[in-house]
Amino acid sequence: MAAQTYFKFFNSVAFRNFTRSLSNTIKEPKFMGINTRFTDILKFVNSESYESIPVYRLLSSPKCQVSHTEAKIDNDLLLKMYESMVRIRTMDKILYESQRQGRISFYMTNMGEEAIQIGSAAGLKLEDIIYAQYREAGVLLWRGYKYSQFINQCYGNHEDPGKGKQMPVHYGSKELNFVTISSPLTTQLPQAVGAAYAIKRAKKDACVVCYFGEGAASEGDAHAAFNFAATLDCPIIFLCRNNGYAISTPSLEQCRGDGIAARGPAYGINTIRVDGNDVIAMHHVTRVARDFCIKEGKPVLIEAMSYRLGHHSTSDDSTTYRAKGEIDDWTKESPIVKLRQYLENLQLWDDERNKELEASVRQEFLREFEEAEKKLKLNWREAFTDVYQDMPHHIKKQMISMERHLKEYQEHYPLKEFQAS
Amino acid sequence: MILNKLCAGCRPTRPKLLSNPVKSVTRENEISSRSLHFTFVPDKKSQKAGETQRLNMFQAINDGLKLALARDPTAVIFGEDVAFGGVFRCTMGLKDQFGADRVFNTPLCEQGIAGFGIGLANQGVTAIAEMQFADYIFPAFDQLVNEAAKMRYRSGGQFNCGKLTVRSPCGAVGHGGLYHSQSPEAYFAHTPGLKIVVPRGPIQAKGLLLSCIEDPDPCIIFEPKALYRGAVDDVPTGEFRTPIGKAEVLREGTSVTLVGWGSQVHVLLETADIVEKKLNASCEVVDLVSILPWDTEAVCKSVKKTGRLVIAHEAPLTNGFGGEIAATVQEECFLHLEAPIQRVTGWDTPFPYIFEPFYLPDKWRCFDAIKRILKY
C-alpha cells in the first residue's frame, strides 16, 4: 500500500470511529495497586512461566579458582572468617558431646551452616541489630561473644546474662545488639521489622538482620513480616537459612514454590539466592544488601542455600529420616572444606596450621568449659524477677510463700547448686 | 473486620457534646437507634483535677493519644485504618497533626501488628498498637503471650518491650454478634508479664491510656466500645494518670460488695440503686479497673466489711476472671463470708446476635443474685 493511502486511512472518519469504538476495551487496566496490561490469552502462571532464581556463588567447587576480587575481601579477613568457622565447629563438637554426657540438658549445632553465619556477620556492622532463630551462634561469635559466655548460657549459671531462665542456645547480648532468642519460631520476624522501622525513624546508619530457617518461613509471622517490611519501607535483611530440613520435614514438604526466595518479589522485596556454603558469596551479598537497605530504606530477602549437616538438636536422630550417603555428600561440600581448599590454593593455609588452630581452640574451649561447670546458679529468688520491671505484690507474696516452704523442706531441693541469698 | 455500623449502636450523646471540636460526632449520633443494657454514670470525682472538658470516650482517648504523641517524639500509633481516624474515631486528626510516619495504617494482620509493636518497643520506641476489635486479637495471641509478656524475663532483663501498649475495643454493643462483642481479658490474665486494664468511662480511658503508655511493661487496654460515644465525662484537659493495679470504690455500702469492670460497672451501679429501693440494702460498688495485676487488697477489704460478694462480667462464666477473684476472696476472707460468692456473667456460649438481651449479665440478673445472697 502506498504511503498516500496510509495517510488517507488514518485521517479518515472510518478510522476515527474505529478507534473510538475500541477506546473502551483497549485502554490500560486501572485496578488499584496493580500495574499491568490486559490479555485475551488464558494462561495460568506457574513454575514453568519463569526461570528459577539462580544461586549466586563466588567460590566454585571442588577446586576454587575464582578470584575474590569482586567481593573486595582481603586475606586477613578471609583467614579470620575461616578461623571463626573452625571455632564454631569446635564449640559445637564439645557442647554436643557434653549434652550426650548429660552435663548440659540440650544443644543445637551449627554444622554445615557456618558460612551463612560467619559470612553474613562479617558483612555487617556491630550497630546492625540481629534477630535470630537459634542456629546462628556464629553470628554472635563473630561479634565478640566469648566461649565462656556461650557456655555460661548453656549451663544457666550465675554469669548467664539470661539468668538461667531459658534453655541452652537461647543466647542474647544487649551490648552486641543480638536480641535474645526465643523458641517460638518466626515470632522474631515481625519484631525485627518493627525494630527496623524504629531505627529508620531514628535515622541511624544501621539496619536490622533477621535470620530464620526455611521451615520457619511457613509460619504466618513470616508472611506478616515480609508484607509489613515492604509496605512500611523498613531497612531489614531477611536472611533465610534453607538447609533442606525442618527437623524431619524435607523442604519439599514445606513449600512447592521456588523456595523462599521466590516469595520476595511477590511482596515487592529485593531478593537474592546465594550459595550458603560459600562464605565469600555470603559476605559479599550481605554487604551489598546492607548498603541497599540502609540507602533505600527498604527490605532485602536473602535465601542462603545450604544443608543441615548435624541432627536438628540433641533430642533428634536424623538418620531415622535421611540417608547417610546424603550427609556424606554434603560433608564434602561443607563450607569449611570449601574455604579451606580455596585458602590452600592461595597458599594461605596448610595442614599444620589447621592442626594448630584446632588444638588451641579445643584447649581454650575446654578450659572455659570446666570453669563454667563449677559456677553456681543464681539464687532461686531470681525465678521471680524480671516478670515485670518491678515485682508486683502478688508475685512478691508467692516468692515469700516459696521462702517459707524451703525453710521447712530444703533437703528436697537442689539448693547447693544455687547461690545463697 | 471493619463493622462501622457498630459505632451507631450507642445511646445518643448529650446535646452539650454537639459543641465539641470533634465534629463527626453529630452526624453519627443521628443514626443511633438502639439502646444499651446500661445507663452510663458520669464520674463524680472528675472535678478534682482542675480544668476539664466534656468529652465522650473516643474523644478522651483521642485527647490522650494526642498528648502522648506531643510529649514523646518517638511515639507512634499504628493498626488497621488508624490513619484516617479509626473505625471508632479514636485516632482522628492525629496523622495530620503528627505526620504519616507516626500515625499509619498497617497491612491487615494482627500478629504482624503485635510483633511489629514489640520490635519498636525493643528499640525504646513508644509503640501504641490498635487491634480493631478485641475479637480479632487472637491471631496476635502468640506474639502477646509468648513474646511480649516474656521478653524481659527470658532475657534476664537485657531486652524488654515495656513501651508497647495495645488498645482494643471490647465488649457488648447491642448487636455485635460473635465477633464484635467479646471480652477476652481472662485469656490474657493468665499471662505473667502483661498488664491488662479496662476503663469504665472517658476519664479512666484517658488516665489509663496515659498510664499504660508510660508503664515500663507491655499493657493491653480493652476499651468497652459501647462507651465510645454514649459515655460523657468532664475530662481533665491536661495529663493525668489513672493508676494500674488499683481498684476504685465507687459507692460505699454495707450489705454486699459488687465487683465489675468496664461497662459492667454501670450495670452494677444501677443494680445498687434498685437494691436500695426494693430491698433496702446498701451495695458497695467496686470498679476493678485493672485485671492484671488486680487489686486483691481493695476487694478483700470491702468483702471483709460486707461479708458478701457478687462479681459480674460480660465474658463467659467458666474460667472467666470472676473465678480468680472468687477463689482469692474465699481464701483471704473465709471467716468473713456470710454467703457463697456469686458470679453473674455471660453464659458459656459464644456471644449471640439476636439473643444478646438474654446473654448479658444485666441489672435484673445481678439484682436476682444479690437478692438471693442477702437471704442466704
GROMACS .gro file of N, CA and C in nm, chain B residues 77-193:
model
  351
  498ILE      N    1   0.167   0.551   6.641
  498ILE     CA    2   0.038   0.481   6.651
  498ILE      C    3   0.015   0.407   6.520
  499PHE      N    4  -0.023   0.282   6.529
  499PHE     CA    5  -0.041   0.204   6.406
  499PHE      C    6  -0.144   0.096   6.429
  500GLY      N    7  -0.198   0.048   6.318
  500GLY     CA    8  -0.301  -0.056   6.323
  500GLY      C    9  -0.380  -0.048   6.194
  501GLU      N   10  -0.492  -0.120   6.192
  501GLU     CA   11  -0.575  -0.120   6.071
  501GLU      C   12  -0.663   0.004   6.071
  502ASP      N   13  -0.650   0.085   5.967
  502ASP     CA   14  -0.738   0.201   5.946
  502ASP      C   15  -0.725   0.311   6.051
  503VAL      N   16  -0.612   0.321   6.114
  503VAL     CA   17  -0.596   0.428   6.213
  503VAL      C   18  -0.565   0.562   6.146
  504ALA      N   19  -0.508   0.558   6.025
  504ALA     CA   20  -0.460   0.682   5.963
  504ALA      C   21  -0.574   0.780   5.934
  505PHE      N   22  -0.689   0.730   5.890
  505PHE     CA   23  -0.799   0.823   5.858
  505PHE      C   24  -0.878   0.860   5.983
  506GLY      N   25  -0.841   0.802   6.096
  506GLY     CA   26  -0.910   0.839   6.219
  506GLY      C   27  -0.961   0.719   6.298
  507GLY      N   28  -0.958   0.601   6.233
  507GLY     CA   29  -1.001   0.481   6.303
  507GLY      C   30  -1.148   0.456   6.288
  508VAL      N   31  -1.188   0.329   6.290
  508VAL     CA   32  -1.330   0.298   6.269
  508VAL      C   33  -1.414   0.343   6.388
  509PHE      N   34  -1.351   0.371   6.500
  509PHE     CA   35  -1.424   0.427   6.614
  509PHE      C   36  -1.382   0.571   6.644
  510ARG      N   37  -1.307   0.629   6.550
  510ARG     CA   38  -1.271   0.771   6.557
  510ARG      C   39  -1.167   0.807   6.665
  511CYS      N   40  -1.105   0.708   6.722
  511CYS     CA   41  -1.013   0.737   6.832
  511CYS      C   42  -0.885   0.807   6.785
  512THR      N   43  -0.848   0.790   6.659
  512THR     CA   44  -0.722   0.849   6.613
  512THR      C   45  -0.746   0.967   6.517
  513MET      N   46  -0.866   1.024   6.524
  513MET     CA   47  -0.900   1.135   6.434
  513MET      C   48  -0.801   1.251   6.444
  514GLY      N   49  -0.757   1.296   6.329
  514GLY     CA   50  -0.674   1.418   6.322
  514GLY      C   51  -0.529   1.397   6.361
  515LEU      N   52  -0.494   1.280   6.410
  515LEU     CA   53  -0.358   1.261   6.461
  515LEU      C   54  -0.255   1.252   6.349
  516LYS      N   55  -0.292   1.188   6.238
  516LYS     CA   56  -0.198   1.178   6.126
  516LYS      C   57  -0.165   1.318   6.073
  517ASP      N   58  -0.268   1.399   6.060
  517ASP     CA   59  -0.245   1.534   6.008
  517ASP      C   60  -0.158   1.615   6.103
  518GLN      N   61  -0.179   1.597   6.231
  518GLN     CA   62  -0.103   1.676   6.327
  518GLN      C   63   0.041   1.626   6.346
  519PHE      N   64   0.059   1.495   6.342
  519PHE     CA   65   0.191   1.441   6.378
  519PHE      C   66   0.267   1.374   6.263
  520GLY      N   67   0.201   1.360   6.150
  520GLY     CA   68   0.272   1.306   6.034
  520GLY      C   69   0.243   1.159   6.008
  521ALA      N   70   0.257   1.124   5.879
  521ALA     CA   71   0.221   0.989   5.835
  521ALA      C   72   0.320   0.884   5.880
  522ASP      N   73   0.438   0.927   5.926
  522ASP     CA   74   0.533   0.827   5.976
  522ASP      C   75   0.508   0.796   6.124
  523ARG      N   76   0.418   0.872   6.186
  523ARG     CA   77   0.390   0.848   6.328
  523ARG      C   78   0.251   0.791   6.352
  524VAL      N   79   0.162   0.812   6.257
  524VAL     CA   80   0.027   0.757   6.267
  524VAL      C   81  -0.004   0.692   6.134
  525PHE      N   82   0.003   0.560   6.129
  525PHE     CA   83  -0.004   0.494   5.999
  525PHE      C   84  -0.079   0.362   6.002
  526ASN      N   85  -0.134   0.330   5.884
  526ASN     CA   86  -0.202   0.202   5.866
  526ASN      C   87  -0.099   0.091   5.850
  527THR      N   88  -0.134  -0.025   5.898
  527THR     CA   89  -0.053  -0.144   5.870
  527THR      C   90  -0.134  -0.233   5.777
  528PRO      N   91  -0.069  -0.333   5.717
  528PRO     CA   92  -0.148  -0.436   5.650
  528PRO      C   93  -0.242  -0.504   5.751
  529LEU      N   94  -0.343  -0.568   5.696
  529LEU     CA   95  -0.448  -0.626   5.781
  529LEU      C   96  -0.399  -0.760   5.838
  530CYS      N   97  -0.336  -0.755   5.952
  530CYS     CA   98  -0.269  -0.875   6.004
  530CYS      C   99  -0.234  -0.851   6.152
  531GLU      N  100  -0.312  -0.907   6.240
  531GLU     CA  101  -0.296  -0.878   6.384
  531GLU      C  102  -0.164  -0.929   6.441
  532GLN      N  103  -0.121  -1.047   6.397
  532GLN     CA  104   0.006  -1.098   6.452
  532GLN      C  105   0.121  -1.007   6.408
  533GLY      N  106   0.106  -0.952   6.289
  533GLY     CA  107   0.206  -0.858   6.240
  533GLY      C  108   0.206  -0.730   6.324
  534ILE      N  109   0.086  -0.681   6.355
  534ILE     CA  110   0.075  -0.556   6.432
  534ILE      C  111   0.141  -0.573   6.569
  535ALA      N  112   0.111  -0.685   6.635
  535ALA     CA  113   0.167  -0.708   6.768
  535ALA      C  114   0.319  -0.726   6.760
  536GLY      N  115   0.364  -0.808   6.667
  536GLY     CA  116   0.508  -0.833   6.653
  536GLY      C  117   0.583  -0.706   6.618
  537PHE      N  118   0.527  -0.630   6.526
  537PHE     CA  119   0.586  -0.503   6.484
  537PHE      C  120   0.598  -0.409   6.605
  538GLY      N  121   0.494  -0.406   6.686
  538GLY     CA  122   0.495  -0.321   6.805
  538GLY      C  123   0.601  -0.362   6.905
  539ILE      N  124   0.618  -0.493   6.921
  539ILE     CA  125   0.721  -0.543   7.012
  539ILE      C  126   0.859  -0.498   6.964
  540GLY      N  127   0.882  -0.509   6.835
  540GLY     CA  128   1.011  -0.468   6.777
  540GLY      C  129   1.038  -0.320   6.797
  541LEU      N  130   0.936  -0.238   6.777
  541LEU     CA  131   0.951  -0.094   6.801
  541LEU      C  132   0.989  -0.070   6.947
  542ALA      N  133   0.916  -0.137   7.036
  542ALA     CA  134   0.938  -0.117   7.179
  542ALA      C  135   1.076  -0.168   7.221
  543ASN      N  136   1.125  -0.272   7.155
  543ASN     CA  137   1.262  -0.320   7.181
  543ASN      C  138   1.364  -0.208   7.163
  544GLN      N  139   1.335  -0.120   7.069
  544GLN     CA  140   1.426  -0.011   7.039
  544GLN      C  141   1.397   0.114   7.122
  545GLY      N  142   1.311   0.099   7.219
  545GLY     CA  143   1.282   0.212   7.307
  545GLY      C  144   1.179   0.308   7.251
  546VAL      N  145   1.110   0.264   7.146
  546VAL     CA  146   1.008   0.349   7.087
  546VAL      C  147   0.876   0.325   7.158
  547THR      N  148   0.803   0.431   7.185
  547THR     CA  149   0.669   0.417   7.243
  547THR      C  150   0.574   0.371   7.133
  548ALA      N  151   0.533   0.246   7.143
  548ALA     CA  152   0.454   0.185   7.037
  548ALA      C  153   0.310   0.169   7.085
  549ILE      N  154   0.217   0.237   7.017
  549ILE     CA  155   0.076   0.228   7.055
  549ILE      C  156   0.004   0.158   6.940
  550ALA      N  157  -0.027   0.031   6.964
  550ALA     CA  158  -0.087  -0.052   6.860
  550ALA      C  159  -0.237  -0.060   6.881
  551GLU      N  160  -0.310  -0.068   6.772
  551GLU     CA  161  -0.454  -0.087   6.785
  551GLU      C  162  -0.495  -0.219   6.719
  552MET      N  163  -0.573  -0.297   6.795
  552MET     CA  164  -0.641  -0.414   6.738
  552MET      C  165  -0.784  -0.370   6.716
  553GLN      N  166  -0.834  -0.380   6.593
  553GLN     CA  167  -0.961  -0.315   6.561
  553GLN      C  168  -1.077  -0.359   6.652
  554PHE      N  169  -1.080  -0.487   6.685
  554PHE     CA  170  -1.175  -0.540   6.781
  554PHE      C  171  -1.103  -0.643   6.866
  555ALA      N  172  -1.136  -0.649   6.994
  555ALA     CA  173  -1.072  -0.749   7.081
  555ALA      C  174  -1.097  -0.889   7.028
  556ASP      N  175  -1.209  -0.907   6.957
  556ASP     CA  176  -1.240  -1.037   6.897
  556ASP      C  177  -1.132  -1.080   6.798
  557TYR      N  178  -1.057  -0.985   6.748
  557TYR     CA  179  -0.955  -1.018   6.646
  557TYR      C  180  -0.814  -1.011   6.702
  558ILE      N  181  -0.804  -1.016   6.833
  558ILE     CA  182  -0.672  -1.009   6.895
  558ILE      C  183  -0.607  -1.149   6.897
  559PHE      N  184  -0.688  -1.252   6.877
  559PHE     CA  185  -0.635  -1.387   6.891
  559PHE      C  186  -0.524  -1.424   6.793
  560PRO      N  187  -0.526  -1.377   6.670
  560PRO     CA  188  -0.409  -1.406   6.585
  560PRO      C  189  -0.279  -1.351   6.646
  561ALA      N  190  -0.293  -1.252   6.732
  561ALA     CA  191  -0.174  -1.193   6.796
  561ALA      C  192  -0.146  -1.256   6.932
  562PHE      N  193  -0.224  -1.357   6.967
  562PHE     CA  194  -0.211  -1.419   7.099
  562PHE      C  195  -0.068  -1.468   7.123
  563ASP      N  196  -0.012  -1.535   7.024
  563ASP     CA  197   0.125  -1.587   7.038
  563ASP      C  198   0.224  -1.474   7.062
  564GLN      N  199   0.215  -1.369   6.982
  564GLN     CA  200   0.308  -1.257   6.998
  564GLN      C  201   0.292  -1.192   7.136
  565LEU      N  202   0.168  -1.182   7.183
  565LEU     CA  203   0.146  -1.113   7.311
  565LEU      C  204   0.181  -1.203   7.429
  566VAL      N  205   0.145  -1.329   7.420
  566VAL     CA  206   0.163  -1.419   7.535
  566VAL      C  207   0.304  -1.478   7.539
  567ASN      N  208   0.352  -1.526   7.426
  567ASN     CA  209   0.484  -1.589   7.425
  567ASN      C  210   0.599  -1.489   7.411
  568GLU      N  211   0.569  -1.377   7.350
  568GLU     CA  212   0.677  -1.282   7.321
  568GLU      C  213   0.673  -1.158   7.411
  569ALA      N  214   0.571  -1.077   7.392
  569ALA     CA  215   0.566  -0.950   7.468
  569ALA      C  216   0.577  -0.976   7.618
  570ALA      N  217   0.498  -1.072   7.665
  570ALA     CA  218   0.490  -1.095   7.810
  570ALA      C  219   0.620  -1.151   7.866
  571LYS      N  220   0.695  -1.224   7.786
  571LYS     CA  221   0.810  -1.297   7.839
  571LYS      C  222   0.946  -1.237   7.801
  572MET      N  223   0.945  -1.131   7.727
  572MET     CA  224   1.072  -1.081   7.674
  572MET      C  225   1.169  -1.035   7.783
  573ARG      N  226   1.120  -0.963   7.879
  573ARG     CA  227   1.208  -0.915   7.985
  573ARG      C  228   1.261  -1.033   8.067
  574TYR      N  229   1.170  -1.123   8.100
  574TYR     CA  230   1.205  -1.237   8.185
  574TYR      C  231   1.309  -1.326   8.117
  575ARG      N  232   1.282  -1.362   7.994
  575ARG     CA  233   1.368  -1.461   7.930
  575ARG      C  234   1.506  -1.407   7.895
  576SER      N  235   1.517  -1.275   7.886
  576SER     CA  236   1.647  -1.218   7.851
  576SER      C  237   1.721  -1.172   7.976
  577GLY      N  238   1.667  -1.206   8.091
  577GLY     CA  239   1.731  -1.164   8.216
  577GLY      C  240   1.732  -1.013   8.230
  578GLY      N  241   1.633  -0.949   8.168
  578GLY     CA  242   1.623  -0.804   8.177
  578GLY      C  243   1.706  -0.729   8.074
  579GLN      N  244   1.771  -0.802   7.984
  579GLN     CA  245   1.852  -0.734   7.881
  579GLN      C  246   1.765  -0.661   7.780
  580PHE      N  247   1.654  -0.727   7.742
  580PHE     CA  248   1.564  -0.668   7.644
  580PHE      C  249   1.423  -0.664   7.703
  581ASN      N  250   1.346  -0.567   7.660
  581ASN     CA  251   1.207  -0.563   7.702
  581ASN      C  252   1.124  -0.492   7.596
  582CYS      N  253   0.993  -0.503   7.609
  582CYS     CA  254   0.906  -0.429   7.518
  582CYS      C  255   0.805  -0.352   7.602
  583GLY      N  256   0.855  -0.298   7.711
  583GLY     CA  257   0.769  -0.226   7.805
  583GLY      C  258   0.700  -0.106   7.744
  584LYS      N  259   0.753  -0.056   7.634
  584LYS     CA  260   0.692   0.064   7.576
  584LYS      C  261   0.578   0.031   7.480
  585LEU      N  262   0.538  -0.096   7.481
  585LEU     CA  263   0.425  -0.136   7.396
  585LEU      C  264   0.292  -0.121   7.471
  586THR      N  265   0.198  -0.056   7.407
  586THR     CA  266   0.060  -0.050   7.457
  586THR      C  267  -0.030  -0.097   7.345
  587VAL      N  268  -0.117  -0.192   7.377
  587VAL     CA  269  -0.214  -0.239   7.278
  587VAL      C  270  -0.352  -0.191   7.322
  588ARG      N  271  -0.417  -0.119   7.233
  588ARG     CA  272  -0.554  -0.075   7.260
  588ARG      C  273  -0.650  -0.159   7.179
  589SER      N  274  -0.762  -0.194   7.239
  589SER     CA  275  -0.857  -0.273   7.161
  589SER      C  276  -0.999  -0.259   7.215
  590PRO      N  277  -1.093  -0.226   7.125
  590PRO     CA  278  -1.234  -0.216   7.165
  590PRO      C  279  -1.286  -0.354   7.204
  591CYS      N  280  -1.362  -0.361   7.313
  591CYS     CA  281  -1.413  -0.491   7.358
  591CYS      C  282  -1.559  -0.476   7.399
  592GLY      N  283  -1.618  -0.588   7.432
  592GLY     CA  284  -1.746  -0.590   7.499
  592GLY      C  285  -1.869  -0.577   7.409
  593ALA      N  286  -1.984  -0.594   7.475
  593ALA     CA  287  -2.113  -0.594   7.405
  593ALA      C  288  -2.145  -0.455   7.349
  594VAL      N  289  -2.217  -0.454   7.238
  594VAL     CA  290  -2.254  -0.325   7.179
  594VAL      C  291  -2.398  -0.328   7.129
  595GLY      N  292  -2.472  -0.430   7.170
  595GLY     CA  293  -2.613  -0.436   7.132
  595GLY      C  294  -2.641  -0.531   7.018
  596HIS      N  295  -2.547  -0.538   6.924
  596HIS     CA  296  -2.576  -0.616   6.803
  596HIS      C  297  -2.446  -0.662   6.737
  597GLY      N  298  -2.347  -0.690   6.817
  597GLY     CA  299  -2.216  -0.724   6.761
  597GLY      C  300  -2.198  -0.871   6.728
  598GLY      N  301  -2.291  -0.953   6.777
  598GLY     CA  302  -2.280  -1.094   6.744
  598GLY      C  303  -2.153  -1.156   6.800
  599LEU      N  304  -2.111  -1.262   6.737
  599LEU     CA  305  -1.999  -1.341   6.791
  599LEU      C  306  -1.866  -1.267   6.790
  600TYR      N  307  -1.843  -1.186   6.688
  600TYR     CA  308  -1.708  -1.134   6.668
  600TYR      C  309  -1.693  -0.983   6.677
  601HIS      N  310  -1.792  -0.920   6.740
  601HIS     CA  311  -1.777  -0.777   6.768
  601HIS      C  312  -1.826  -0.748   6.909
  602SER      N  313  -1.815  -0.847   6.996
  602SER     CA  314  -1.872  -0.835   7.131
  602SER      C  315  -1.784  -0.893   7.241
  603GLN      N  316  -1.680  -0.965   7.205
  603GLN     CA  317  -1.611  -1.045   7.306
  603GLN      C  318  -1.534  -0.963   7.409
  604SER      N  319  -1.517  -1.026   7.525
  604SER     CA  320  -1.438  -0.970   7.635
  604SER      C  321  -1.329  -1.072   7.670
  605PRO      N  322  -1.213  -1.063   7.605
  605PRO     CA  323  -1.114  -1.170   7.620
  605PRO      C  324  -1.013  -1.148   7.732
  606GLU      N  325  -1.047  -1.062   7.830
  606GLU     CA  326  -0.946  -1.029   7.931
  606GLU      C  327  -0.893  -1.150   8.007
  607ALA      N  328  -0.980  -1.251   8.030
  607ALA     CA  329  -0.935  -1.365   8.111
  607ALA      C  330  -0.825  -1.445   8.042
  608TYR      N  331  -0.830  -1.454   7.909
  608TYR     CA  332  -0.723  -1.524   7.837
  608TYR      C  333  -0.587  -1.461   7.869
  609PHE      N  334  -0.587  -1.331   7.873
  609PHE     CA  335  -0.460  -1.260   7.892
  609PHE      C  336  -0.421  -1.251   8.040
  610ALA      N  337  -0.524  -1.260   8.126
  610ALA     CA  338  -0.497  -1.251   8.269
  610ALA      C  339  -0.418  -1.371   8.318
  611HIS      N  340  -0.411  -1.475   8.237
  611HIS     CA  341  -0.336  -1.596   8.273
  611HIS      C  342  -0.191  -1.586   8.227
  612THR      N  343  -0.149  -1.466   8.193
  612THR     CA  344  -0.017  -1.446   8.133
  612THR      C  345   0.070  -1.353   8.216
  613PRO      N  346   0.158  -1.410   8.299
  613PRO     CA  347   0.251  -1.325   8.373
  613PRO      C  348   0.334  -1.240   8.275
  614GLY      N  349   0.348  -1.115   8.306
  614GLY     CA  350   0.428  -1.027   8.220
  614GLY      C  351   0.346  -0.921   8.150
   0.00000   0.00000   0.00000
